[in-house]
PDB file of C-alpha atoms in Angstrom:
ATOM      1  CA  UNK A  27     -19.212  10.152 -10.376  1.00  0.00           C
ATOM      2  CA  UNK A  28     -15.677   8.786 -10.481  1.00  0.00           C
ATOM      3  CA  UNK A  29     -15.034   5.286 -11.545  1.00  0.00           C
ATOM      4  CA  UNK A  30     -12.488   2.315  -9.827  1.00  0.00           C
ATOM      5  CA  UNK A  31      -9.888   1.349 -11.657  1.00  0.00           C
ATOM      6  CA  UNK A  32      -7.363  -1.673 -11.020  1.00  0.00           C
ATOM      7  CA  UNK A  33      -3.908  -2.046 -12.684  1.00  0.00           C
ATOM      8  CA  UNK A  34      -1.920  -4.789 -11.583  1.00  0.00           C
ATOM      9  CA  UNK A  35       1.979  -6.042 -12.147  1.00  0.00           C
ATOM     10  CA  UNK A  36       4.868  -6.705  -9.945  1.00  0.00           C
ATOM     11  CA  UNK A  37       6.335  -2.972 -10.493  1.00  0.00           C
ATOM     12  CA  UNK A  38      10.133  -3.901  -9.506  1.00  0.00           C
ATOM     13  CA  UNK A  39      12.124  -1.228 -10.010  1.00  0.00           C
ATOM     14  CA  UNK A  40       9.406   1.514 -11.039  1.00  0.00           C
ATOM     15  CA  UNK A  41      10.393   3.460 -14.584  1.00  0.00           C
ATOM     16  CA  UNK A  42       8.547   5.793 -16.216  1.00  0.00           C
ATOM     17  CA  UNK A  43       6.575   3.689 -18.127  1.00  0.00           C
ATOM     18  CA  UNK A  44       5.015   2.318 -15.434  1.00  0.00           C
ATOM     19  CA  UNK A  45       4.464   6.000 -14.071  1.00  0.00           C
ATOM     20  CA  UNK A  46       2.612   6.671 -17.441  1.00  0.00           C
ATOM     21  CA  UNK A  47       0.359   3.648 -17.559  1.00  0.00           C
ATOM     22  CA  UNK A  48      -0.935   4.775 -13.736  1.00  0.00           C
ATOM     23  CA  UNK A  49      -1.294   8.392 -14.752  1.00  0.00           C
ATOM     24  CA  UNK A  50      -3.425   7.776 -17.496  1.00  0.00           C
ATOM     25  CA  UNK A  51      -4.876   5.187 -15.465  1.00  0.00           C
ATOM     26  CA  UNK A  52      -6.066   7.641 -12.561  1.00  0.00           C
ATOM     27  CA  UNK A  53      -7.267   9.896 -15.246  1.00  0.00           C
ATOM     28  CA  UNK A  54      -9.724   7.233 -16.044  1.00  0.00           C
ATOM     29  CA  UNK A  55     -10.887   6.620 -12.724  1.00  0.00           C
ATOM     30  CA  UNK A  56     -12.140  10.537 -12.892  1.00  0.00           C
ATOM     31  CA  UNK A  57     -11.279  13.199 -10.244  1.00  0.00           C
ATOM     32  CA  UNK A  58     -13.628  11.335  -7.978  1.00  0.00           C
ATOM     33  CA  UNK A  59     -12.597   8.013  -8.650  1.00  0.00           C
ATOM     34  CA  UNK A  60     -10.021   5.415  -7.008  1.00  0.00           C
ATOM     35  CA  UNK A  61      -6.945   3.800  -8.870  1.00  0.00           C
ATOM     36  CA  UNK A  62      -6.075   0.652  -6.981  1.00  0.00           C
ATOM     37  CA  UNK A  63      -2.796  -0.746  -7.998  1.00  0.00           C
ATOM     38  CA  UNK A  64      -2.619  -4.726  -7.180  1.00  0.00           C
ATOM     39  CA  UNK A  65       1.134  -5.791  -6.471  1.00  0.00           C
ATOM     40  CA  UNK A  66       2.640  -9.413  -7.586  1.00  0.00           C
ATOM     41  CA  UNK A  67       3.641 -11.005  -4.631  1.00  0.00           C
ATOM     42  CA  UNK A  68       7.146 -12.126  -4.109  1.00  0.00           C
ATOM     43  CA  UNK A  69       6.671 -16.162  -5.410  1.00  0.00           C
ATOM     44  CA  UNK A  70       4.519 -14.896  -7.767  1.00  0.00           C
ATOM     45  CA  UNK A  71       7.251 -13.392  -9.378  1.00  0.00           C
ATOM     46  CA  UNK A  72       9.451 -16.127  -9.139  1.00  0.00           C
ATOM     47  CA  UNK A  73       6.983 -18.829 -10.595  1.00  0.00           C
ATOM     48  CA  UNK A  74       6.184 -16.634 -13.508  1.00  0.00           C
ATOM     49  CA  UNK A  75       9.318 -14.572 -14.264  1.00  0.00           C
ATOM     50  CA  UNK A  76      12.213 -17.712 -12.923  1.00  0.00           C
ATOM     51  CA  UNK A  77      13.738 -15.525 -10.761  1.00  0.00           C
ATOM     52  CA  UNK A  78      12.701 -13.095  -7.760  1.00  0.00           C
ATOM     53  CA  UNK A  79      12.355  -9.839  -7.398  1.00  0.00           C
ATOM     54  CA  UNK A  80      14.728  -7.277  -7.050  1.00  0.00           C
ATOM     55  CA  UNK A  81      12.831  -5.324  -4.164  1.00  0.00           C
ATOM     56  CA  UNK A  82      10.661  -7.415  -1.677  1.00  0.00           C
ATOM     57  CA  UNK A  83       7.015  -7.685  -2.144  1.00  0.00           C
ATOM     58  CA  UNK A  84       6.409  -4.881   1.249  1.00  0.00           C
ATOM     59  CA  UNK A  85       9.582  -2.489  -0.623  1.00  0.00           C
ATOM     60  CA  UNK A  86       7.215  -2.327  -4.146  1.00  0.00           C
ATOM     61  CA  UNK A  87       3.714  -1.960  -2.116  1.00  0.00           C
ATOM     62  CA  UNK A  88       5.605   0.633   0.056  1.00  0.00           C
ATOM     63  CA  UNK A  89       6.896   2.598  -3.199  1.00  0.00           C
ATOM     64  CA  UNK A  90       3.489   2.226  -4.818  1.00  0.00           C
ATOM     65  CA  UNK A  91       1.442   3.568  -2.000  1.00  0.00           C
ATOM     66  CA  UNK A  92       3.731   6.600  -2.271  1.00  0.00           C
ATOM     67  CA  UNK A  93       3.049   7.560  -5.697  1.00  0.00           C
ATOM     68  CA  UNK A  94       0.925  10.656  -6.385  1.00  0.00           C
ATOM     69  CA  UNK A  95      -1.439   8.721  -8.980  1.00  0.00           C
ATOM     70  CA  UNK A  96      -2.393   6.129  -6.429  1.00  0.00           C
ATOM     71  CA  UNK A  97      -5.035   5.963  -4.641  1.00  0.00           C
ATOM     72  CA  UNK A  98      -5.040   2.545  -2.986  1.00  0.00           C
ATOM     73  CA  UNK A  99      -1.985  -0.568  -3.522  1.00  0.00           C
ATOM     74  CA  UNK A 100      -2.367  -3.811  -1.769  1.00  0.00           C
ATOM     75  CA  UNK A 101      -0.809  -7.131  -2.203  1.00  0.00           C
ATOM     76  CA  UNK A 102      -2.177  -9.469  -4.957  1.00  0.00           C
ATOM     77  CA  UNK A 103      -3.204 -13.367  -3.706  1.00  0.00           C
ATOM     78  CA  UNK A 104      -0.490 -15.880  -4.346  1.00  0.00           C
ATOM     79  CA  UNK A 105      -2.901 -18.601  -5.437  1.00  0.00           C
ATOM     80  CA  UNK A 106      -5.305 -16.540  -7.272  1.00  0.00           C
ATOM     81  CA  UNK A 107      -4.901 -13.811  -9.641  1.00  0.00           C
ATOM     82  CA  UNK A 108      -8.558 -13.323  -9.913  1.00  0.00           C
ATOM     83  CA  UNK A 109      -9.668 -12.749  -6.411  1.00  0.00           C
ATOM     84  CA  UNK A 110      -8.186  -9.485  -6.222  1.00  0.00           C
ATOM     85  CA  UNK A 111     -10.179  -8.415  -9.084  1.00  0.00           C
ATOM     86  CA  UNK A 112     -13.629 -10.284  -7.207  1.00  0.00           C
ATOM     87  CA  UNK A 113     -12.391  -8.326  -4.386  1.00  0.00           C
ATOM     88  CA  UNK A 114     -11.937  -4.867  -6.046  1.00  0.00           C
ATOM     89  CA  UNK A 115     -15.278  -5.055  -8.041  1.00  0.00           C
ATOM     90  CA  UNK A 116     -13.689  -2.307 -10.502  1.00  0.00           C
ATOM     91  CA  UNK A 117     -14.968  -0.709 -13.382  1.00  0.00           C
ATOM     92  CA  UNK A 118     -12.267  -0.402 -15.350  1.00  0.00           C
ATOM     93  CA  UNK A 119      -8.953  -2.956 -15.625  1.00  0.00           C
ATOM     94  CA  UNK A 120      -5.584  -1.261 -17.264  1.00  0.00           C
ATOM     95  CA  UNK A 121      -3.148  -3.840 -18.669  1.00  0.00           C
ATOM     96  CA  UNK A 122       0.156  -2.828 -19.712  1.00  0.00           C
ATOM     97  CA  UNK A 123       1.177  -3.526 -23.454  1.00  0.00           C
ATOM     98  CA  UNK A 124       3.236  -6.317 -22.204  1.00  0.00           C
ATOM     99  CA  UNK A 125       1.573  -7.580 -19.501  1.00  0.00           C
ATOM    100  CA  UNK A 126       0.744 -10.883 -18.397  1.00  0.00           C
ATOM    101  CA  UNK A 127      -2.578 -11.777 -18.277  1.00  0.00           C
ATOM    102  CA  UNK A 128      -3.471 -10.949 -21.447  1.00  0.00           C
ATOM    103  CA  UNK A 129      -6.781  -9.162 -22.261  1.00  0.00           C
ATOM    104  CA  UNK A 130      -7.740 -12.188 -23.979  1.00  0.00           C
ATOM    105  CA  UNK A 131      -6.896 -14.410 -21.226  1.00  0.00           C
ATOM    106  CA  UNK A 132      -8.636 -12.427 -18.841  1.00  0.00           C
ATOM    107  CA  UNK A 133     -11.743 -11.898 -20.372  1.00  0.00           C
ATOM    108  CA  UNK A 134     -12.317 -15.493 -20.546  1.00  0.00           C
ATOM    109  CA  UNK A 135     -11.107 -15.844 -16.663  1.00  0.00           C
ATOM    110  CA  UNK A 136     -13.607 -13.649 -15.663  1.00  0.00           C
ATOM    111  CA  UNK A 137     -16.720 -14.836 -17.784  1.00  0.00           C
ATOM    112  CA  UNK A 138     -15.934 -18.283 -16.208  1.00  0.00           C
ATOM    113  CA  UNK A 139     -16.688 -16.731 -12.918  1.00  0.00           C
ATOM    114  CA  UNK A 140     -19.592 -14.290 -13.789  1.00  0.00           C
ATOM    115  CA  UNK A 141     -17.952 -11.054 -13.404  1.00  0.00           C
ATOM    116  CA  UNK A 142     -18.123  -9.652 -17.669  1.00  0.00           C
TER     117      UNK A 142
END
C-alpha cells in the first residue's frame, strides 16, 4: 500500500531542483501512493520572502498540477501553515534543503498540536 506524501514551498519559477525533490518525493509515496504538493500563497510570499511572487499564486498551482510527479497541488492557508498538513493527514513530509520551516521547527509545531 502506497503512502501520502506532502511537500510544500511557493515553487515560483519551477527549476530542476524543485523537479528532483518531487520525483524522489513521489517515489516515496510508492506506485500506489499520492504526492500532494501544498503551494505558498501569494502574501505568504511577500510576508516571508519581502517581495511577491513572480507568477500569481493560481499561475504556480496551475504549473504544479501539470507536472507528471504530482498527484494532487492545492493552495496552502494564509494564516496557518499547519492546517494544510492537519488537513492532508500525510505520512511522509519532504522539506527541501533550504526550506523554510525547518525540520526542527516543524516537529515542534506539530507535537504542540498532537499530530507526531
Amino acid at each position: 500500500m502506497g503512502k501520502k506524501v506532502l511537500t510544500a514551498g511557493t515553487f515560483d519559477i519551477i527549476h530542476a531542483g524543485h523537479v528532483r525533490l518531487l520525483i524522489e518525493a513521489k517515489k516515496l509515496a510508492g506506485p500506489d501512493g499520492e504526492l500532494v504538493v501544498i503551494i505558498a500563497r501569494d502574501e505568504n510570499v511577500k510576508k516571508y520572502k519581502g517581495h511577491p511572487p513572480i507568477f500569481t499564486e493560481s499561475e504556480r498551482l496551475f504549473m504544479m498540477q501539470n507536472l507528471k510527479p504530482v498527484d494532487r497541488a492545492v493552495l496552502g492557508d494564509s494564516r496557518d501553515p499547519i492546517s494544510a498538513i492537519e488537513r492532508e493527514k500525510p505520512d511522509i513530509i519532504v522539506l527541501g534543503y533550504d526550506q523554510w520551516p525547518t525540520e526542527e521547527w516543524l516537529s515542534k509545531e506539530l507535537e504542540k498540536r498532537g499530530l507526531k
